[in-house]
GROMACS .gro file of C-alpha atoms in nm:
model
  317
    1UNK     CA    1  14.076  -6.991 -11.962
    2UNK     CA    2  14.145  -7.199 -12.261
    3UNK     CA    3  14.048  -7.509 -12.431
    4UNK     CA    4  14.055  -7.771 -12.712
    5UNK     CA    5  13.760  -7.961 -12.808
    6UNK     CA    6  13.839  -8.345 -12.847
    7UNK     CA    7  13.672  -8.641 -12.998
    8UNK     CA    8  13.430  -8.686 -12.693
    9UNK     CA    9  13.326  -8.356 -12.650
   10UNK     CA   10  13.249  -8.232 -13.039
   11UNK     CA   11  12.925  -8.223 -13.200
   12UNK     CA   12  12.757  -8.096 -12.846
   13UNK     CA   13  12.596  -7.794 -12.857
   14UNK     CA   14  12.788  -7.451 -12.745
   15UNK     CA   15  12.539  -7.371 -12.471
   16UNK     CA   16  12.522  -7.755 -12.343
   17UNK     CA   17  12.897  -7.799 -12.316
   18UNK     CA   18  12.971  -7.518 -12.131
   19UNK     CA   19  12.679  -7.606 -11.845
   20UNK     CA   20  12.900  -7.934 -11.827
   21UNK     CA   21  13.204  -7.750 -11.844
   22UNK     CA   22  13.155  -7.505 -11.560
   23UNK     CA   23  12.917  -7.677 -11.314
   24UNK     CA   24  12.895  -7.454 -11.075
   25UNK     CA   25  12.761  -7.123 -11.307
   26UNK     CA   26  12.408  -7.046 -11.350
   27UNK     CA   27  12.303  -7.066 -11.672
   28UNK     CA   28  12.154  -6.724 -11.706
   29UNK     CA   29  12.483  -6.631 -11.671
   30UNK     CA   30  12.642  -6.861 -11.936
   31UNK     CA   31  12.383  -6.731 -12.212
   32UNK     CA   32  12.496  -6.390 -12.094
   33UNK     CA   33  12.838  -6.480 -12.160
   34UNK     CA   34  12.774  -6.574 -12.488
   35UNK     CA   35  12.547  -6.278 -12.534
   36UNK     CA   36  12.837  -6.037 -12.429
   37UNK     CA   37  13.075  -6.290 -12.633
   38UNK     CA   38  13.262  -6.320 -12.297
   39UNK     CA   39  13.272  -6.685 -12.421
   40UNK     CA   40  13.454  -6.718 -12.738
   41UNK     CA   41  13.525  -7.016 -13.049
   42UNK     CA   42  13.831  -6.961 -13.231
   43UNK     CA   43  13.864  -6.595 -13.089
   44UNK     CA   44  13.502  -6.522 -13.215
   45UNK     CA   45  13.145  -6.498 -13.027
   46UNK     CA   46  12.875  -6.734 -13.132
   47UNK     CA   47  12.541  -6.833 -13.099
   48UNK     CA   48  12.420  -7.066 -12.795
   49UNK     CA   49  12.307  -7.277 -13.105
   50UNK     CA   50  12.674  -7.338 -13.255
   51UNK     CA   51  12.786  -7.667 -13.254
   52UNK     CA   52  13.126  -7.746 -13.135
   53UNK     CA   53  13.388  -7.933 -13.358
   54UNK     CA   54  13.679  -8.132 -13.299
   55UNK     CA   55  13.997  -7.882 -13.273
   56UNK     CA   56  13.759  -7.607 -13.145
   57UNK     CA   57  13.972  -7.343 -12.897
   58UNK     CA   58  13.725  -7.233 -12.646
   59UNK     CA   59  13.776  -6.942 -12.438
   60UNK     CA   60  13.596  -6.779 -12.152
   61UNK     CA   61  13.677  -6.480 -11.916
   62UNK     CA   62  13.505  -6.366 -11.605
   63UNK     CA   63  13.298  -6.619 -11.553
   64UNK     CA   64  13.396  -6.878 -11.291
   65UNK     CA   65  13.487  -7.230 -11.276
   66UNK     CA   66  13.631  -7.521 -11.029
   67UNK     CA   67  13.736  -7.719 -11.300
   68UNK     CA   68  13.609  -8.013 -11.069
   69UNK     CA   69  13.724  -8.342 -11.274
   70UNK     CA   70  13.414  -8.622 -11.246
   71UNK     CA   71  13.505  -8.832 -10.981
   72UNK     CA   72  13.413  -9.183 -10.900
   73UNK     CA   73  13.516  -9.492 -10.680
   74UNK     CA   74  13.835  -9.619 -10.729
   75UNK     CA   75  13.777 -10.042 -10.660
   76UNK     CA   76  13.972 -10.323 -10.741
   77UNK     CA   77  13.720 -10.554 -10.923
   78UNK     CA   78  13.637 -10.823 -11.146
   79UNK     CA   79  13.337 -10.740 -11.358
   80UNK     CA   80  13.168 -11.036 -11.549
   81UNK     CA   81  13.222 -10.861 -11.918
   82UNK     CA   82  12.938 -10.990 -12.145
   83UNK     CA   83  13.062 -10.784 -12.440
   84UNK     CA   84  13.331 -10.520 -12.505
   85UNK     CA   85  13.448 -10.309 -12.782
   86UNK     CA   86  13.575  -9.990 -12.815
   87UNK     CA   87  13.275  -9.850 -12.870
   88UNK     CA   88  13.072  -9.984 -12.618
   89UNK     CA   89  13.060 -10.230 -12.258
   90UNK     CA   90  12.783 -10.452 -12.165
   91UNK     CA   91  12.872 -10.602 -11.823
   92UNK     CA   92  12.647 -10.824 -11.573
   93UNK     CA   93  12.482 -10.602 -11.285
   94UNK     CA   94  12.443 -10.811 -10.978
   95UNK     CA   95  12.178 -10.746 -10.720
   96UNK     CA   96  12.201 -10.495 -10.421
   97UNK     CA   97  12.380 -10.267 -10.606
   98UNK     CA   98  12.274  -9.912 -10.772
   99UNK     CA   99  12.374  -9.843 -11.200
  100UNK     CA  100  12.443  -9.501 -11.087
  101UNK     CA  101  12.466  -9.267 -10.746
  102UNK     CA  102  12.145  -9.198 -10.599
  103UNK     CA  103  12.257  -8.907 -10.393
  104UNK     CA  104  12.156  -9.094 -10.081
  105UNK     CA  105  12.463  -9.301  -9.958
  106UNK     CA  106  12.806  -9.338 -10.069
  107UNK     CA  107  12.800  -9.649 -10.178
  108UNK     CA  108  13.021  -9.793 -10.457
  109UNK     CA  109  12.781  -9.796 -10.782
  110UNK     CA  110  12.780 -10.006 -11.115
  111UNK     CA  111  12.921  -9.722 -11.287
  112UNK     CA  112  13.183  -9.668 -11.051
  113UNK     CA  113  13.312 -10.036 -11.108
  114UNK     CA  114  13.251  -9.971 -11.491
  115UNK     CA  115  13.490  -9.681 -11.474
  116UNK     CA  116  13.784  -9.843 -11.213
  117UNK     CA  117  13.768 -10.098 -11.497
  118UNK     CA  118  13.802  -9.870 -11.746
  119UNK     CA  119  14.026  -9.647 -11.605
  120UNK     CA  120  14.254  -9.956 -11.487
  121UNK     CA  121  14.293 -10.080 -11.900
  122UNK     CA  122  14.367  -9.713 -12.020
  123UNK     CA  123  14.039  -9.677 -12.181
  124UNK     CA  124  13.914  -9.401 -11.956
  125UNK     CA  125  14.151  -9.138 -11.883
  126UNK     CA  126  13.991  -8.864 -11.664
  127UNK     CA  127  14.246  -8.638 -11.682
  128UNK     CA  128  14.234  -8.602 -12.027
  129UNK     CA  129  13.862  -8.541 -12.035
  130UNK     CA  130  13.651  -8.218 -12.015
  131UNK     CA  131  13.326  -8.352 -11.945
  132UNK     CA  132  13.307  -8.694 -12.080
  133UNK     CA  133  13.213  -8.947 -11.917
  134UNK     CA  134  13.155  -9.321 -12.008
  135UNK     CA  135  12.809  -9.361 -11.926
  136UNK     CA  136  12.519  -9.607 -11.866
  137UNK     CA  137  12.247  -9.631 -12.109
  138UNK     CA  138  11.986  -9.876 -11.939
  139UNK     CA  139  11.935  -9.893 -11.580
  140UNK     CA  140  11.820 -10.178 -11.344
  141UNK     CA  141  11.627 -10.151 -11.010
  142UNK     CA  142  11.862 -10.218 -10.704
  143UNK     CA  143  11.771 -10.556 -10.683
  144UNK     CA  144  11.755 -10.659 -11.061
  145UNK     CA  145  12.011 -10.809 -11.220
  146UNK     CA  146  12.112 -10.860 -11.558
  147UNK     CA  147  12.313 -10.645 -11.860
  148UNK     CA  148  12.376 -10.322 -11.869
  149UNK     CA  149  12.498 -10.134 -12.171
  150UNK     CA  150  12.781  -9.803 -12.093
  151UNK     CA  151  12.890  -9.578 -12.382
  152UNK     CA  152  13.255  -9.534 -12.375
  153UNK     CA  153  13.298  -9.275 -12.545
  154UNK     CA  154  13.088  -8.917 -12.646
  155UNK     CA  155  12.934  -9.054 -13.001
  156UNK     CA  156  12.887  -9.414 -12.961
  157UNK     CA  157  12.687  -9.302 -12.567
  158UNK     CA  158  12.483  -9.022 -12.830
  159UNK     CA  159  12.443  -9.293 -13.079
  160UNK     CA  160  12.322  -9.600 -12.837
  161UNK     CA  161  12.094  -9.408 -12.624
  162UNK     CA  162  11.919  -9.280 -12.922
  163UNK     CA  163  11.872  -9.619 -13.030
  164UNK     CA  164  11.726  -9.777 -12.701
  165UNK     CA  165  11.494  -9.419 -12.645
  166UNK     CA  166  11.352  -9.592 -13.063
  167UNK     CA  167  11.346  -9.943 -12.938
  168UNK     CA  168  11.594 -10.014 -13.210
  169UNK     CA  169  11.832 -10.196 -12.944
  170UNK     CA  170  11.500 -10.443 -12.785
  171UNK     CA  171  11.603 -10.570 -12.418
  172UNK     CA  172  11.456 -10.876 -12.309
  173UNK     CA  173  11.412 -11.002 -11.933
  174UNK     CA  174  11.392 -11.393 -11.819
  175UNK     CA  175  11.170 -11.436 -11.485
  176UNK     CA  176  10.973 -11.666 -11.252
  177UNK     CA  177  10.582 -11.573 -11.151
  178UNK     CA  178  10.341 -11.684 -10.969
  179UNK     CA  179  10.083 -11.861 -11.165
  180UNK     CA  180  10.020 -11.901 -11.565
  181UNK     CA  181   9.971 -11.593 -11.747
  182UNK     CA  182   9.849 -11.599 -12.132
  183UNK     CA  183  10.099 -11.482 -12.371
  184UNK     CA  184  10.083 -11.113 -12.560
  185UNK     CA  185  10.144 -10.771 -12.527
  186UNK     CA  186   9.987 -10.626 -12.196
  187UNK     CA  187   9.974 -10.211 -12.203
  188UNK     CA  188   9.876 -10.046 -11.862
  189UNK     CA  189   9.947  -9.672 -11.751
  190UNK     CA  190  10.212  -9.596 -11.425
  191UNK     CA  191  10.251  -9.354 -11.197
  192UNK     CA  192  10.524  -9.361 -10.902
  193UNK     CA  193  10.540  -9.189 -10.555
  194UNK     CA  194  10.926  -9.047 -10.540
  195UNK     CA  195  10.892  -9.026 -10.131
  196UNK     CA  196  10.774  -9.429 -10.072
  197UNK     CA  197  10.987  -9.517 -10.389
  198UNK     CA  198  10.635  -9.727 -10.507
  199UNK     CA  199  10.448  -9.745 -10.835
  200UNK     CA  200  10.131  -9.785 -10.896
  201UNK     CA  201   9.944  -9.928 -11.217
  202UNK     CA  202   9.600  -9.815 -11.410
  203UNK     CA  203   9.422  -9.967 -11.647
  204UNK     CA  204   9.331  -9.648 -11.811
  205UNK     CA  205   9.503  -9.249 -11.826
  206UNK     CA  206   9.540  -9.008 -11.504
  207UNK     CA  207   9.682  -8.734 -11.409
  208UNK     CA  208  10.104  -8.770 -11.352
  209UNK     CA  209  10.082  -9.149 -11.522
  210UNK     CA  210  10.268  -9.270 -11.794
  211UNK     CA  211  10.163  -9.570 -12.036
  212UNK     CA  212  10.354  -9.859 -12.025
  213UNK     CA  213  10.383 -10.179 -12.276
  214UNK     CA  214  10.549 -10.535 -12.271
  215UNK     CA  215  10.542 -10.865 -12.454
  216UNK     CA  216  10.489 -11.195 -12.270
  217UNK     CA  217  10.580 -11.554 -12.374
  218UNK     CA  218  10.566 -11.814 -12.121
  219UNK     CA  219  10.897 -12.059 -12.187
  220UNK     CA  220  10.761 -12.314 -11.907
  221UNK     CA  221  10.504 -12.349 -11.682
  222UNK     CA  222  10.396 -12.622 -11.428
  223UNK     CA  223  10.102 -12.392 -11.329
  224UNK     CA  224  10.191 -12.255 -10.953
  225UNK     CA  225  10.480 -12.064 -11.120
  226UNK     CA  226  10.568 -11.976 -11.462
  227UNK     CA  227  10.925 -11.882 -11.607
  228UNK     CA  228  10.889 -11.627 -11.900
  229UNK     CA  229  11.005 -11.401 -12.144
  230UNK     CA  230  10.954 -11.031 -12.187
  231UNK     CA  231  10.998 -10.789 -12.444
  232UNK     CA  232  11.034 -10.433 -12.296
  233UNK     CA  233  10.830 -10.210 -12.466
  234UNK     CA  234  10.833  -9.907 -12.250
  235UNK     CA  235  11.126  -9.836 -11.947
  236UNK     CA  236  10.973  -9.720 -11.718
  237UNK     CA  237  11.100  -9.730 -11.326
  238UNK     CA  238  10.976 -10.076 -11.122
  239UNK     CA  239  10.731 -10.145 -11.459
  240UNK     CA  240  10.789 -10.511 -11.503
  241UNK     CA  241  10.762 -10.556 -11.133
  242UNK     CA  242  10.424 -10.352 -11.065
  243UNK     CA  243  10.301 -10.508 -11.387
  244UNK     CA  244  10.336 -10.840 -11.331
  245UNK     CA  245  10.169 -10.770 -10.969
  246UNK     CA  246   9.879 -10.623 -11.075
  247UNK     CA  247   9.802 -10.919 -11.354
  248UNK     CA  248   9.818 -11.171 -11.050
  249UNK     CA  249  10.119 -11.259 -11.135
  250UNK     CA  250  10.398 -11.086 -10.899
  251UNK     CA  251  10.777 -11.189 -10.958
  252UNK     CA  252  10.908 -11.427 -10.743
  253UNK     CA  253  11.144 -11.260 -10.470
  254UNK     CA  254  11.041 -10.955 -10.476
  255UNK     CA  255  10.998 -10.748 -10.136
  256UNK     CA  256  10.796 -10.440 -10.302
  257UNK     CA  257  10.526 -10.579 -10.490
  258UNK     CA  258  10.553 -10.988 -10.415
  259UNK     CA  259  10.363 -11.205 -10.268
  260UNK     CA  260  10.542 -11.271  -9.886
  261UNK     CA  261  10.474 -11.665  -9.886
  262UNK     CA  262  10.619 -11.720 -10.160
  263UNK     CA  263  10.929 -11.511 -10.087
  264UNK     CA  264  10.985 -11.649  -9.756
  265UNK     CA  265  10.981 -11.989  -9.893
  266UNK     CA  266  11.246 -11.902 -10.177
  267UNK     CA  267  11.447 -11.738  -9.912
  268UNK     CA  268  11.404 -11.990  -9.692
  269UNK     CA  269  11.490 -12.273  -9.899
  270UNK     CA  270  11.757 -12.074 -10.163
  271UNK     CA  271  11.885 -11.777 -10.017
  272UNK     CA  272  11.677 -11.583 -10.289
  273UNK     CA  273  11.608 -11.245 -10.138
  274UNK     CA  274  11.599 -11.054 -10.441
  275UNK     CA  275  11.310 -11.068 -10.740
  276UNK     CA  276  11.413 -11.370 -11.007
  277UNK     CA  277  11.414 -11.112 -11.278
  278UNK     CA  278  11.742 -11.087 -11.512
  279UNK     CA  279  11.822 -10.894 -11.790
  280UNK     CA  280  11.902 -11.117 -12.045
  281UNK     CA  281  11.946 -11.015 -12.399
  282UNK     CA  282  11.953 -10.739 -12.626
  283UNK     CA  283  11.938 -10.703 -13.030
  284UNK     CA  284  12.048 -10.434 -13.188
  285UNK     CA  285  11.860 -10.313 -13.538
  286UNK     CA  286  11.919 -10.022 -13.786
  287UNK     CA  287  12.220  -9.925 -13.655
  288UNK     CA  288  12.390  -9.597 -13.741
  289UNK     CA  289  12.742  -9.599 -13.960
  290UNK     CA  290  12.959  -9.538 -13.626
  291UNK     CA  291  12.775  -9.885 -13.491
  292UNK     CA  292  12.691 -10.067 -13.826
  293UNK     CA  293  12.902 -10.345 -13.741
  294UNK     CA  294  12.625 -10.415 -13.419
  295UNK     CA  295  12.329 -10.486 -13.710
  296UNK     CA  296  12.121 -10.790 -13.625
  297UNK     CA  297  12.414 -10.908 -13.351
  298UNK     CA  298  12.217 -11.029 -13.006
  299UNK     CA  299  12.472 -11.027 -12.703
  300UNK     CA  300  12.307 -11.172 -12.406
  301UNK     CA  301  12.428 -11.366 -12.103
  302UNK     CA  302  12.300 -11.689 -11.910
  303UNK     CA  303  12.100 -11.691 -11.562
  304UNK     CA  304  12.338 -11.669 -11.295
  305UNK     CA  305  12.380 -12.059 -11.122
  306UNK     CA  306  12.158 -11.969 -10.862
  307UNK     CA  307  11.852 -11.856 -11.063
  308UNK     CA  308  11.933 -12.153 -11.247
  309UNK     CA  309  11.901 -12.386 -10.949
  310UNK     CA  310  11.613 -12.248 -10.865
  311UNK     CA  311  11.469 -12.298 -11.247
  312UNK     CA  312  11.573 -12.620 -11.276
  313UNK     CA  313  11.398 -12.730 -10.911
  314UNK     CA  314  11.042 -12.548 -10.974
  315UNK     CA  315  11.045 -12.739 -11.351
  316UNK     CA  316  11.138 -13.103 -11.240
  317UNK     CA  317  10.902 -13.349 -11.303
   0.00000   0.00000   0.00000
């Protein structure tokens, strides 16, 4: 079995592309392979460590393979694109719907929209690829909306997740709380139970938690509720949420870790049963050469009308 390295798949790793490649093989027996040089580069063995290059021939024999193509959703959409190039996507997640599969229904995801779009404008041929594909590199909760960033193609996905993993693309989130809360940076330490899907916050280190950081700045207040700023520091899964809970200050809407009279009254009165938290707005800084033409550029996309509404009523006076 033969191959030719393209665009999205060089500059990966021997040992890495080939666990893409061929799924289903252990990967004892792929470093065997390569061992045994049962896995050849331009008819010679190499090292696991050998990194792949555009025009590469790859061959293999007897080692197995379904050649099973990544396969998503096929939907007829209209995503809300907040930025495009041919680098990169940033598109508007709405609530009640997962960035990516999590093995438990069959649900269309965020991703699979991202790729029907793609797909649909010729920018995403699957067919063509050997184990790219475009890719999400934030992620919301279910029920959070706001922008997401995809990589849409192998170097620009390397290239943007390296920056957001060195906070050198800073996301920002608009929401509504309960109550004033003082601006500044507010550190705590997480930990999350995978079976009740809940997280849990401390104010100082144990065992299986992780330390977690944002920036606050209150943009109004009338006292009973607050609508803010943050600066994510740290990503971690429901942080903002259990956060802003365990400072008194839970985000409106939300089911998990809100406070239930004030979420049946938003429901109640707006149809809001989802947490008033949106993605808003991310800068990008020291960019690498492939993305230089992102330096100091801030994409970021309004509060949906709703949220809005709701903004607009707690702040009349």
């Amino acid at each position: 079995m033969k191959i030719e390295i393209g665009p999205n798949e060089a500059g990966q790793r021997i040992d890495k592309f080939i666990r893409k490649w061929l799924k289903d093989v252990p990967l004892s027996a792929i470093y065997r392979s390569l061992r045994k040089g049962d896995i050849k580069v331009n008819g010679k063995k190499v090292k696991e460590k050998y990194s792949i290059m555009q025009g590469d021939i790859i061959e293999t024999r007897e080692i197995s393979s379904t050649e099973k193509k990544e396969k998503f959703i096929r939907i007829d959409n209209k995503l809300k694109i907040t930025y495009e190039d041919e680098n990169m996507l940033i598109v508007e997640k709405w609530p009640g719907v997962l960035v990516h599969s999590d093995s438990k229904n069959g649900d269309a995801t965020l991703t699979d929209y991202v790729l029907s779009y793609l797909f649909d404008k010729g920018d995403y041929e699957p067919e063509k690829e050997v184990t790219f594909t475009p890719a999400p590199c934030n992620r919301l909760d279910r029920n959070t909306s706001g922008i997401v960033l995809y990589g849409k193609n192998y170097e620009s996905l390397k290239a943007l997740n390296e920056m957001i993993r060195e906070r050198r693309i800073k996301k920002y989130y608009e929401a509504l709380v309960k109550g004033r809360i003082k601006d500044g940076i507010y550190e705590a330490y997480i930990s999350k139970d995978e079976d009740s899907n809940i997280s849990k916050i401390y104010d100082s280190a144990k065992p299986n938690t992780k330390k977690i950081a944002m920036e606050v700045k209150t943009i109004q207040s009338c006292g009973i509720y607050s609508f803010i700023e943050i600066d994510l520091i740290t990503g971690r899964s429901h942080q903002l949420r259990t956060h802003l809970s365990s400072l008194n200050n839970p985000i409106v809407g939300d089911s998990k870790y809100g406070n239930k009279e004030i979420n049946s009254f938003f429901v109640n009165k707006y149809g809001l049963n989802y947490q008033y938290l949106y993605a808003y707005k991310m800068i990008f800084k020291d960019c690498p050469a492939l993305l230089e033409y992102m330096e100091n550029k801030t994409i970021s996309e309004s509060i949906p009308p709703v949220l809005k509404k709701i903004k607009n009523d707690v702040f009349k006076f």
